[in-house]
Short mmCIF file of C-alpha atoms and ligand atoms in Angstrom, two decimals:
data_model
loop_
_atom_site.label_atom_id
_atom_site.label_comp_id
_atom_site.label_asym_id
_atom_site.label_seq_id
_atom_site.Cartn_x
_atom_site.Cartn_y
_atom_site.Cartn_z
CA MET M 1 25.32 43.94 19.30
CA LEU M 2 23.55 44.39 15.97
CA THR M 3 22.15 47.73 14.93
CA SER M 4 18.52 47.83 13.99
CA ALA M 5 19.44 48.06 10.28
CA GLN M 6 21.56 44.95 10.72
CA TRP M 7 18.71 43.15 12.47
CA THR M 8 16.47 43.95 9.53
CA ALA M 9 19.09 42.55 7.14
CA VAL M 10 19.47 39.38 9.20
CA TRP M 11 15.71 39.02 9.34
CA ASP M 12 15.40 39.41 5.57
CA GLY M 13 18.19 36.89 5.05
CA THR M 14 16.48 34.43 7.35
CA LEU M 15 13.26 34.88 5.39
CA ILE M 16 15.04 34.03 2.13
CA THR M 17 16.48 30.91 3.74
CA LEU M 18 13.05 29.89 5.03
CA GLU M 19 11.23 30.64 1.79
CA ILE M 20 13.55 28.47 -0.27
CA THR M 21 13.37 25.67 2.29
CA ALA M 22 9.58 25.76 2.52
CA PHE M 23 9.06 25.96 -1.23
CA ALA M 24 11.47 23.11 -1.93
CA ILE M 25 10.07 20.77 0.70
CA VAL M 26 6.48 21.21 -0.51
CA VAL M 27 7.32 20.76 -4.19
CA GLY M 28 9.73 17.96 -3.25
CA CYS M 29 7.07 16.01 -1.38
CA LEU M 30 4.54 16.30 -4.23
CA LEU M 31 6.96 15.49 -7.05
CA GLY M 32 8.69 12.95 -4.83
CA VAL M 33 5.50 10.88 -4.58
CA VAL M 34 5.15 10.95 -8.37
CA LEU M 35 8.76 9.92 -8.87
CA ALA M 36 8.54 7.21 -6.21
CA LEU M 37 5.50 5.72 -7.96
CA GLY M 38 7.45 5.95 -11.21
CA ARG M 39 10.29 3.94 -9.67
CA LEU M 40 7.76 1.30 -8.56
CA SER M 41 5.84 1.29 -11.83
CA LYS M 42 5.31 -1.75 -14.02
CA HIS M 43 6.23 0.31 -17.08
CA ARG M 44 9.89 0.12 -17.97
CA ILE M 45 10.06 3.59 -19.47
CA LEU M 46 8.59 5.23 -16.36
CA ARG M 47 10.95 3.25 -14.16
CA ALA M 48 13.95 4.22 -16.29
CA LEU M 49 13.04 7.92 -16.39
CA SER M 50 12.56 8.10 -12.63
CA TRP M 51 15.75 6.21 -12.04
CA PHE M 52 17.68 8.57 -14.33
CA TYR M 53 16.31 11.66 -12.61
CA ILE M 54 17.25 10.40 -9.17
CA TRP M 55 20.64 9.20 -10.39
CA PHE M 56 21.45 12.62 -11.83
CA PHE M 57 20.30 14.80 -8.95
CA ARG M 58 21.79 12.64 -6.22
CA GLY M 59 25.00 12.03 -8.13
CA THR M 60 26.03 15.63 -8.85
CA PRO M 61 26.84 18.42 -6.39
CA LEU M 62 23.98 20.70 -5.45
CA LEU M 63 26.21 23.71 -6.08
CA LEU M 64 26.82 22.49 -9.62
CA GLN M 65 23.07 22.13 -10.18
CA LEU M 66 22.58 25.65 -8.90
CA PHE M 67 25.21 26.99 -11.33
CA MET M 68 23.68 25.05 -14.19
CA VAL M 69 20.29 26.60 -13.62
CA TYR M 70 21.68 30.08 -12.96
CA TYR M 71 24.38 30.31 -15.65
CA ALA M 72 23.66 27.58 -18.19
CA ILE M 73 19.95 28.10 -18.79
CA PRO M 74 20.27 31.78 -19.88
CA ILE M 75 23.11 30.79 -22.23
CA ILE M 76 21.14 27.93 -23.75
CA TYR M 77 18.17 30.26 -24.05
CA LEU M 78 20.27 32.90 -25.79
CA GLU M 79 21.74 30.40 -28.24
CA SER M 80 18.44 28.81 -29.15
CA THR M 81 16.21 31.90 -29.29
CA GLY M 82 18.68 34.72 -29.74
CA SER M 83 17.15 36.77 -26.93
CA GLN M 84 18.35 37.51 -23.42
CA LEU M 85 16.81 35.79 -20.44
CA ASN M 86 17.06 37.64 -17.17
CA ILE M 87 16.62 34.92 -14.65
CA ASP M 88 15.81 35.92 -11.09
CA PRO M 89 18.26 34.24 -8.69
CA MET M 90 15.40 33.55 -6.27
CA VAL M 91 13.54 31.64 -8.99
CA CYS M 92 16.75 29.70 -9.72
CA ALA M 93 17.01 28.80 -6.06
CA PHE M 94 13.38 27.68 -5.95
CA ILE M 95 13.85 25.50 -9.03
CA THR M 96 17.19 23.97 -8.08
CA PHE M 97 16.37 23.18 -4.49
CA SER M 98 12.97 21.74 -5.43
CA LEU M 99 14.42 19.49 -8.12
CA ASN M 100 17.25 18.35 -5.88
CA THR M 101 15.08 17.66 -2.83
CA THR M 102 12.60 15.79 -5.03
CA ALA M 103 15.28 13.23 -5.85
CA TYR M 104 16.10 12.59 -2.20
CA LEU M 105 12.47 12.55 -1.09
CA ALA M 106 11.52 10.19 -3.91
CA GLU M 107 13.90 7.57 -2.56
CA ILE M 108 12.65 8.12 0.98
CA ILE M 109 9.02 7.81 -0.14
CA ARG M 110 9.76 4.76 -2.26
CA ALA M 111 11.35 3.02 0.73
CA GLY M 112 8.30 4.00 2.78
CA ILE M 113 5.89 2.50 0.27
CA GLU M 114 7.97 -0.66 -0.03
CA SER M 115 7.94 -1.08 3.74
CA ILE M 116 4.16 -1.54 3.81
CA PRO M 117 3.35 -5.27 3.76
CA GLY M 118 2.05 -6.62 0.44
CA GLY M 119 -1.08 -7.89 2.17
CA GLN M 120 -2.33 -4.32 2.44
CA MET M 121 -2.47 -3.82 -1.34
CA GLU M 122 -4.08 -7.25 -1.72
CA ALA M 123 -6.73 -6.53 0.88
CA ALA M 124 -7.48 -3.21 -0.82
CA LYS M 125 -7.78 -4.92 -4.19
CA ALA M 126 -9.95 -7.64 -2.69
CA ILE M 127 -12.55 -5.02 -1.74
CA GLY M 128 -12.43 -3.72 -5.29
CA MET M 129 -10.05 -0.79 -5.08
CA THR M 130 -7.98 0.18 -8.08
CA TYR M 131 -4.22 0.62 -7.75
CA GLY M 132 -4.68 4.39 -7.48
CA GLN M 133 -7.39 4.16 -4.84
CA ALA M 134 -5.35 1.69 -2.82
CA MET M 135 -2.28 3.93 -2.98
CA ARG M 136 -4.17 7.06 -1.98
CA LYS M 137 -6.36 5.63 0.76
CA ILE M 138 -4.44 2.66 2.12
CA ILE M 139 -0.74 2.53 1.29
CA ILE M 140 0.49 6.13 1.27
CA PRO M 141 -1.34 7.17 4.48
CA GLN M 142 0.40 4.32 6.27
CA THR M 143 3.80 5.64 5.22
CA TYR M 144 3.29 9.08 6.83
CA LYS M 145 4.50 8.04 10.23
CA ARG M 146 7.51 6.23 8.82
CA LEU M 147 8.37 9.18 6.58
CA ILE M 148 8.38 11.84 9.29
CA ALA M 149 11.87 11.06 10.62
CA PRO M 150 13.68 10.79 7.26
CA VAL M 151 11.78 13.72 5.77
CA GLY M 152 12.57 15.78 8.87
CA ASN M 153 16.20 14.86 8.41
CA GLU M 154 16.03 15.95 4.78
CA LEU M 155 14.40 19.19 5.84
CA VAL M 156 17.27 19.96 8.22
CA MET M 157 19.83 19.24 5.50
CA LEU M 158 17.88 21.37 3.07
CA LEU M 159 17.72 24.30 5.46
CA LYS M 160 21.49 24.24 5.89
CA ASP M 161 22.17 23.65 2.20
CA THR M 162 20.23 26.75 1.21
CA SER M 163 23.33 28.66 2.35
CA LEU M 164 24.77 27.71 -1.06
CA VAL M 165 22.60 30.40 -2.66
CA SER M 166 25.05 33.03 -1.46
CA SER M 167 27.08 31.94 -4.51
CA ILE M 168 24.39 33.17 -6.89
CA ALA M 169 24.17 36.59 -5.28
CA LEU M 170 21.21 35.93 -3.00
CA SER M 171 21.41 37.57 0.41
CA ASP M 172 20.32 34.71 2.54
CA LEU M 173 21.12 34.41 6.23
CA LEU M 174 24.72 33.28 5.74
CA ARG M 175 25.60 35.84 3.09
CA THR M 176 24.08 38.65 5.12
CA THR M 177 26.23 37.88 8.15
CA LYS M 178 29.26 37.29 5.95
CA THR M 179 28.89 40.78 4.50
CA MET M 180 28.80 42.22 8.01
CA ALA M 181 31.81 40.21 9.10
CA ASN M 182 33.81 41.26 6.06
CA ALA M 183 32.88 44.91 6.40
CA SER M 184 33.79 45.12 10.09
CA GLY M 185 36.52 42.49 10.24
CA ASN M 186 34.66 40.94 13.17
CA TRP M 187 33.99 37.20 12.83
CA LEU M 188 31.53 37.27 15.74
CA TYR M 189 28.78 38.13 13.25
CA TYR M 190 28.89 34.52 12.14
CA LEU M 191 27.72 33.51 15.60
CA TYR M 192 24.40 35.18 14.90
CA ALA M 193 24.01 33.01 11.79
CA ALA M 194 25.00 29.87 13.71
CA ALA M 195 22.52 30.67 16.47
CA ILE M 196 19.67 31.21 14.03
CA TYR M 197 20.44 28.07 12.03
CA LEU M 198 20.60 26.08 15.27
CA PHE M 199 17.37 27.60 16.51
CA LEU M 200 15.58 26.70 13.27
CA THR M 201 16.95 23.16 12.98
CA THR M 202 16.13 22.47 16.63
CA LEU M 203 12.61 23.70 16.05
CA LEU M 204 12.27 21.37 13.06
CA GLN M 205 13.61 18.45 15.08
CA LEU M 206 11.17 19.05 17.92
CA GLY M 207 8.30 19.49 15.48
CA THR M 208 8.99 16.26 13.62
CA ASP M 209 9.40 14.32 16.88
CA ARG M 210 5.97 15.43 18.05
CA LEU M 211 4.36 14.78 14.71
CA GLU M 212 5.82 11.29 14.65
CA ILE M 213 4.25 10.44 17.99
CA LYS M 214 0.91 11.86 16.91
CA LEU M 215 0.80 10.06 13.57
CA GLY M 216 1.82 6.75 15.11
CA ALA M 217 -1.00 6.75 17.65
CA TYR M 218 -2.88 3.99 15.87
CA GLU M 219 0.02 1.59 16.31
CA LYS M 220 -0.30 1.62 20.09
CA ARG M 221 -1.75 -1.44 21.68
CA MET B 1 -26.29 -21.53 -12.63
CA SER B 2 -22.97 -21.77 -10.86
CA MET B 3 -21.40 -19.17 -8.65
CA VAL B 4 -17.80 -19.97 -9.51
CA LYS B 5 -16.52 -22.33 -12.15
CA VAL B 6 -12.91 -23.19 -12.75
CA GLU B 7 -11.93 -25.01 -15.94
CA ASP B 8 -8.60 -26.72 -16.51
CA VAL B 9 -6.71 -24.02 -14.62
CA HIS B 10 -2.94 -24.11 -14.70
CA LYS B 11 -0.66 -21.73 -12.84
CA GLN B 12 3.08 -21.50 -13.04
CA PHE B 13 5.49 -19.30 -11.12
CA GLY B 14 8.50 -19.30 -13.41
CA ASP B 15 9.32 -22.97 -13.84
CA LEU B 16 7.31 -24.04 -10.82
CA GLN B 17 3.98 -25.66 -11.73
CA VAL B 18 1.65 -24.86 -8.85
CA LEU B 19 -1.77 -25.67 -10.34
CA LYS B 20 -1.87 -28.52 -12.83
CA GLY B 21 -5.31 -28.59 -14.34
CA ILE B 22 -7.94 -27.75 -11.73
CA ASN B 23 -11.66 -28.17 -12.44
CA PHE B 24 -14.46 -27.43 -10.04
CA GLU B 25 -17.73 -25.67 -9.76
CA VAL B 26 -19.45 -24.06 -6.78
CA ASN B 27 -23.20 -23.62 -6.76
CA PRO B 28 -25.09 -20.77 -5.10
CA LYS B 29 -25.38 -21.18 -1.32
CA GLU B 30 -22.92 -24.03 -1.38
CA VAL B 31 -20.13 -24.22 1.20
CA VAL B 32 -17.01 -25.89 -0.15
CA CYS B 33 -14.01 -26.61 2.05
CA ILE B 34 -10.62 -27.14 0.43
CA ILE B 35 -8.13 -29.15 2.42
CA GLY B 36 -4.65 -30.35 1.57
CA PRO B 37 -1.02 -30.20 2.57
CA SER B 38 0.91 -26.96 2.67
CA GLY B 39 2.28 -25.96 -0.72
CA SER B 40 -0.37 -27.88 -2.65
CA GLY B 41 -1.68 -24.69 -4.29
CA LYS B 42 -4.82 -23.96 -2.24
CA SER B 43 -4.05 -20.29 -1.65
CA THR B 44 -2.98 -19.84 -5.24
CA MET B 45 -6.30 -21.31 -6.39
CA LEU B 46 -8.30 -18.83 -4.30
CA ARG B 47 -6.11 -15.93 -5.35
CA CYS B 48 -6.64 -16.80 -9.00
CA ILE B 49 -10.41 -16.67 -8.55
CA ASN B 50 -10.36 -13.04 -7.49
CA ARG B 51 -7.46 -12.16 -9.78
CA LEU B 52 -4.83 -11.41 -7.19
CA GLU B 53 -2.88 -13.84 -9.38
CA ARG B 54 -3.34 -14.31 -13.11
CA ILE B 55 -3.65 -17.90 -14.27
CA THR B 56 -1.29 -19.33 -16.87
CA SER B 57 -4.03 -21.11 -18.76
CA GLY B 58 -7.62 -22.17 -18.32
CA LYS B 59 -10.95 -20.47 -17.80
CA ILE B 60 -12.70 -19.00 -14.78
CA TYR B 61 -16.37 -18.05 -14.62
CA VAL B 62 -18.11 -16.03 -11.93
CA GLU B 63 -21.91 -16.26 -11.97
CA ASP B 64 -21.64 -17.98 -15.35
CA GLU B 65 -19.78 -15.00 -16.78
CA LEU B 66 -16.29 -15.51 -18.09
CA THR B 67 -13.68 -13.59 -16.08
CA GLU B 68 -10.50 -15.28 -17.31
CA ASN B 69 -9.66 -17.15 -20.48
CA ARG B 70 -5.95 -17.61 -20.90
CA MET B 71 -3.51 -19.84 -22.70
CA ASN B 72 0.22 -20.07 -22.06
CA GLY B 73 0.20 -16.90 -19.97
CA LYS B 74 -1.62 -14.86 -22.61
CA THR B 75 -5.20 -13.63 -22.54
CA VAL B 76 -7.30 -15.38 -25.20
CA GLU B 77 -10.47 -13.44 -24.67
CA LYS B 78 -10.52 -9.87 -23.43
CA ILE B 79 -13.25 -9.09 -20.93
CA ASP B 80 -14.82 -5.66 -20.69
CA PRO B 81 -13.01 -4.02 -17.73
CA GLN B 82 -16.17 -2.50 -16.28
CA LYS B 83 -17.96 -5.84 -16.35
CA LEU B 84 -14.92 -7.53 -14.88
CA ALA B 85 -14.68 -4.98 -12.07
CA ASN B 86 -18.34 -5.58 -11.23
CA LEU B 87 -17.94 -9.34 -11.19
CA CYS B 88 -14.88 -9.03 -8.96
CA LEU B 89 -16.95 -7.00 -6.50
CA ASP B 90 -19.14 -10.07 -6.09
CA ILE B 91 -16.17 -11.94 -4.63
CA GLY B 92 -15.14 -11.20 -1.06
CA MET B 93 -11.93 -12.49 0.47
CA VAL B 94 -10.69 -13.12 3.99
CA PHE B 95 -6.97 -13.64 4.53
CA GLN B 96 -4.97 -15.73 6.94
CA ASN B 97 -3.29 -12.63 8.40
CA PHE B 98 -6.48 -10.51 8.44
CA ASN B 99 -4.74 -7.63 6.64
CA LEU B 100 -6.89 -5.04 8.34
CA PHE B 101 -5.91 -1.46 7.53
CA PRO B 102 -4.02 -0.43 10.68
CA HIS B 103 -4.43 3.32 10.20
CA LEU B 104 -8.23 3.07 10.14
CA THR B 105 -10.62 2.33 12.98
CA VAL B 106 -12.76 -0.79 12.99
CA LEU B 107 -15.71 1.13 11.56
CA GLU B 108 -13.57 2.86 8.93
CA ASN B 109 -12.13 -0.49 7.87
CA VAL B 110 -15.65 -1.62 7.08
CA THR B 111 -16.87 1.61 5.44
CA ILE B 112 -13.83 2.38 3.29
CA GLY B 113 -14.70 -0.12 0.56
CA PRO B 114 -18.23 1.11 -0.13
CA THR B 115 -17.14 4.75 0.28
CA VAL B 116 -14.14 4.65 -2.03
CA VAL B 117 -15.16 2.00 -4.54
CA LYS B 118 -18.92 2.41 -4.76
CA LYS B 119 -19.01 6.09 -3.72
CA GLU B 120 -21.98 5.24 -1.56
CA ASN B 121 -23.78 7.71 0.66
CA ALA B 122 -21.88 8.01 3.94
CA LYS B 123 -24.89 7.59 6.20
CA ILE B 124 -26.19 4.47 4.47
CA THR B 125 -22.70 2.97 4.42
CA GLU B 126 -22.26 3.56 8.11
CA GLU B 127 -25.61 2.04 8.99
CA HIS B 128 -24.84 -1.02 6.93
CA ALA B 129 -21.37 -1.26 8.48
CA MET B 130 -22.82 -1.11 11.98
CA GLU B 131 -25.26 -3.90 11.14
CA LEU B 132 -22.36 -6.03 9.94
CA LEU B 133 -20.26 -5.23 13.00
CA GLU B 134 -23.26 -6.17 15.12
CA LYS B 135 -23.47 -9.45 13.27
CA VAL B 136 -19.81 -10.33 13.86
CA GLY B 137 -20.05 -9.10 17.45
CA MET B 138 -17.68 -6.16 17.06
CA ALA B 139 -20.05 -3.19 17.18
CA ASP B 140 -18.90 -2.11 20.64
CA ARG B 141 -15.29 -1.79 19.42
CA LYS B 142 -16.09 0.33 16.36
CA ASP B 143 -13.74 3.21 17.26
CA GLU B 144 -10.78 1.03 18.17
CA TYR B 145 -7.71 0.65 15.96
CA PRO B 146 -6.89 -2.89 14.82
CA ALA B 147 -3.64 -3.04 16.83
CA ARG B 148 -5.73 -3.08 20.02
CA LEU B 149 -7.78 -6.10 19.01
CA SER B 150 -7.08 -9.79 19.43
CA GLY B 151 -6.51 -11.90 16.34
CA GLY B 152 -9.98 -13.36 16.54
CA GLN B 153 -11.54 -9.91 16.77
CA GLN B 154 -9.44 -8.66 13.87
CA GLN B 155 -10.55 -11.56 11.73
CA ARG B 156 -14.20 -10.92 12.53
CA VAL B 157 -13.76 -7.28 11.49
CA ALA B 158 -12.07 -8.50 8.30
CA ILE B 159 -15.15 -10.63 7.58
CA ALA B 160 -17.38 -7.59 8.10
CA ARG B 161 -15.12 -5.55 5.82
CA ALA B 162 -15.54 -8.10 3.04
CA LEU B 163 -19.30 -8.36 3.59
CA ALA B 164 -19.68 -4.59 3.34
CA MET B 165 -19.23 -4.89 -0.44
CA ASN B 166 -22.25 -7.23 -0.58
CA PRO B 167 -20.35 -10.10 -2.18
CA LYS B 168 -22.16 -13.13 -3.54
CA VAL B 169 -19.34 -15.50 -2.76
CA MET B 170 -16.78 -15.38 0.02
CA LEU B 171 -13.29 -16.86 -0.19
CA PHE B 172 -11.55 -17.73 3.06
CA ASP B 173 -7.83 -18.58 3.04
CA GLU B 174 -7.06 -20.40 6.27
CA PRO B 175 -8.94 -17.79 8.31
CA THR B 176 -8.08 -19.35 11.66
CA SER B 177 -4.52 -20.55 11.06
CA ALA B 178 -2.88 -17.44 12.52
CA LEU B 179 -5.04 -17.50 15.66
CA ASP B 180 -4.30 -18.70 19.16
CA PRO B 181 -6.33 -21.87 19.74
CA GLU B 182 -8.74 -20.22 22.16
CA LEU B 183 -9.69 -17.63 19.52
CA VAL B 184 -10.46 -20.06 16.71
CA GLY B 185 -13.98 -20.82 17.89
CA GLU B 186 -15.35 -17.28 17.68
CA VAL B 187 -14.25 -16.92 14.05
CA LEU B 188 -15.61 -20.32 13.05
CA GLN B 189 -18.89 -19.43 14.75
CA THR B 190 -19.16 -16.25 12.67
CA MET B 191 -18.46 -18.23 9.51
CA LYS B 192 -21.01 -20.85 10.46
CA GLU B 193 -23.68 -18.18 10.85
CA LEU B 194 -22.76 -16.79 7.46
CA ALA B 195 -23.14 -20.24 5.93
CA GLN B 196 -26.54 -20.67 7.58
CA GLU B 197 -27.68 -17.40 6.04
CA GLY B 198 -27.00 -18.90 2.64
CA MET B 199 -23.69 -17.28 1.70
CA THR B 200 -21.73 -19.13 -0.95
CA MET B 201 -18.36 -19.91 0.58
CA ILE B 202 -15.07 -21.43 -0.52
CA ILE B 203 -12.95 -22.10 2.53
CA VAL B 204 -9.38 -23.31 2.69
CA THR B 205 -9.03 -24.74 6.17
CA HIS B 206 -7.32 -27.27 8.40
CA GLU B 207 -10.29 -27.32 10.78
CA ILE B 208 -11.62 -30.78 9.96
CA GLY B 209 -14.37 -30.63 12.59
CA PHE B 210 -15.65 -27.39 11.11
CA ALA B 211 -15.52 -28.80 7.57
CA ARG B 212 -17.54 -31.82 8.64
CA GLU B 213 -20.18 -29.70 10.25
CA VAL B 214 -20.52 -26.84 7.79
CA ALA B 215 -19.29 -27.97 4.37
CA ASP B 216 -21.61 -29.28 1.68
CA ARG B 217 -18.59 -30.58 -0.15
CA VAL B 218 -14.93 -31.15 0.61
CA ILE B 219 -12.13 -30.93 -1.93
CA PHE B 220 -8.77 -32.51 -1.18
CA MET B 221 -5.92 -30.89 -3.11
CA ASP B 222 -2.42 -32.25 -3.36
CA ASP B 223 0.49 -31.15 -5.50
CA GLY B 224 -1.53 -28.86 -7.74
CA VAL B 225 -4.39 -31.22 -8.52
CA ILE B 226 -7.73 -32.10 -6.98
CA CYS B 227 -7.11 -35.54 -5.66
CA GLU B 228 -10.54 -36.33 -4.31
CA GLU B 229 -13.79 -34.51 -3.67
CA GLY B 230 -17.19 -35.34 -2.28
CA ARG B 231 -19.48 -35.13 0.73
CA PRO B 232 -17.65 -34.29 3.96
CA GLN B 233 -18.52 -37.58 5.64
CA ASP B 234 -17.12 -39.51 2.68
CA ILE B 235 -13.90 -37.57 2.22
CA LEU B 236 -13.16 -36.97 5.88
CA LEU B 237 -14.25 -40.32 7.31
CA ASN B 238 -13.86 -42.76 4.43
CA PRO B 239 -11.35 -41.35 1.99
CA LYS B 240 -10.64 -43.54 -1.04
CA GLU B 241 -7.28 -42.14 -2.07
CA ASP B 242 -4.16 -43.08 -0.16
CA ARG B 243 -2.90 -39.50 -0.27
CA THR B 244 -6.10 -38.26 1.40
CA LYS B 245 -5.82 -40.93 4.09
CA GLU B 246 -2.21 -40.07 4.71
CA PHE B 247 -2.99 -36.34 4.99
CA LEU B 248 -5.91 -36.87 7.36
CA ASN B 249 -3.85 -39.18 9.53
CA LYS B 250 -1.19 -36.53 9.83
CA ILE B 251 -3.43 -33.67 10.90
CA LEU B 252 -5.92 -35.51 13.11
N1 ADP Y 301 4.15 -15.42 -5.78
C1 ADP Y 301 4.77 -16.62 -5.81
N2 ADP Y 301 5.94 -16.75 -6.45
C2 ADP Y 301 6.57 -17.96 -6.51
N3 ADP Y 301 6.09 -19.09 -5.97
C3 ADP Y 301 4.93 -19.00 -5.31
C4 ADP Y 301 4.21 -17.77 -5.18
N4 ADP Y 301 3.07 -18.00 -4.48
C5 ADP Y 301 3.09 -19.31 -4.16
N5 ADP Y 301 4.20 -19.92 -4.65
C6 ADP Y 301 4.53 -21.34 -4.53
O1 ADP Y 301 3.43 -22.06 -4.98
C7 ADP Y 301 3.27 -23.24 -4.21
C8 ADP Y 301 1.85 -23.32 -3.70
O2 ADP Y 301 1.64 -22.29 -2.78
P1 ADP Y 301 0.26 -22.02 -2.07
O3 ADP Y 301 -0.78 -21.83 -3.09
O4 ADP Y 301 0.48 -20.90 -1.11
O5 ADP Y 301 0.01 -23.37 -1.31
P2 ADP Y 301 -0.94 -23.68 -0.08
O6 ADP Y 301 -1.84 -22.51 0.14
O7 ADP Y 301 -1.68 -24.92 -0.45
O8 ADP Y 301 -0.04 -23.93 1.09
C9 ADP Y 301 4.31 -23.21 -3.12
O9 ADP Y 301 5.38 -24.02 -3.52
C10 ADP Y 301 4.73 -21.76 -3.11
O10 ADP Y 301 6.07 -21.65 -2.73
MG1 MG Y 302 -1.99 -21.25 1.80
#
């Protein structure tokens, strides 16, 4: 059984895990929409830039991206300005996980937008809407229901992947339990981490399932 | 004055010539039915009028104002975007597959145009929308989602949605072709009432009986050209061109 000090540590670790996940999913959804629209844009430059971003962040390991932000940016900063940059590991985690999730969500959102029949955009234009109005009021709202399952999936992956931050000295849930296991030589501490991860991912799964039913109500005959 | 005028319009998709020099004019309050075999370019013609497609060359006027003047796929004369947007608002369109917005209720489908595009007062918009739904006989279903409606009901809501923008001319692209036969009548009835109220209408249809009854003029299109046009009784009962005769024989 955990002591109360250990419970506090586990709780703090869980909070770090949750904060990174929540921050990244919110930023990821917002930037993901922008990037998805970039991928679908008529302008070649916008299309190319969005493609490049997604290509880079999906094609390199997340851990590598984390190291690049944590170790490379201060070095580049030092070389170009001559002054030290003390970068907070939590900020690094926020940045890296947001940028990485954005790439995955952008592809999910793009697929969602492309799955809406072309007649919807035409009908919106026929009543005088601009492209932006049609996207905001007609097309994107129709993707919500279709996005819930894949975004929920991404959220679960993200929550688990945040455990990588233990490598940049952040005491998240996994690192906290690892410290306890190492100190006592008792691997059972890991079970606490497993239980909490499972509890959280199950909660997410149940939440997204319910949301999906709710958002799809208009499709019922 | 003419409501819509189309001058020597050509449209190509890649190497495929779909419209090969179309000329016609529609006067205010006139009802024009366009008939013709599938693939002859009827939908493309309508879509060019409200700029869902851009023409390759030719000119289009709405209410005597130029909206398109193009040559070899390039714009010859630039039109002020604000003016263009306003002219386009005068054109309403009804599609074969209704294209109602499935995530909005019947009432919201009708109010979203005025609300988003014209930023109209919500109360006035709703009152107007209810009048239109009354007119198409859908007022009692105002809170329903489109998925729960029959095709005929959906199409009547789509007509109300287009009318909510107060268009001066309505384009119909085979509005009854996707309907079960027993639902065709209710949509045609709604359109007939609209015609009687003096709406200018351009209707692509295979409903020959309806065209005879409602149209002031019938245009027969084949292979990207207007083959024959005239009064409904002339075109539909005594066509001069062999291609018109052949087409009418096939569908009657
Ligand atoms: N977006 C498009 N791209 C390529 N070809 C098209 C497109 N739209 C229509 N066409 C072609 O143009 C021709 C005319 O089509 P359409 O105007 O729909 O005819 P209709 O409505 O008379 O049946 C057809 O051969 C069709 O395949
Ligand atoms: Mg057609």
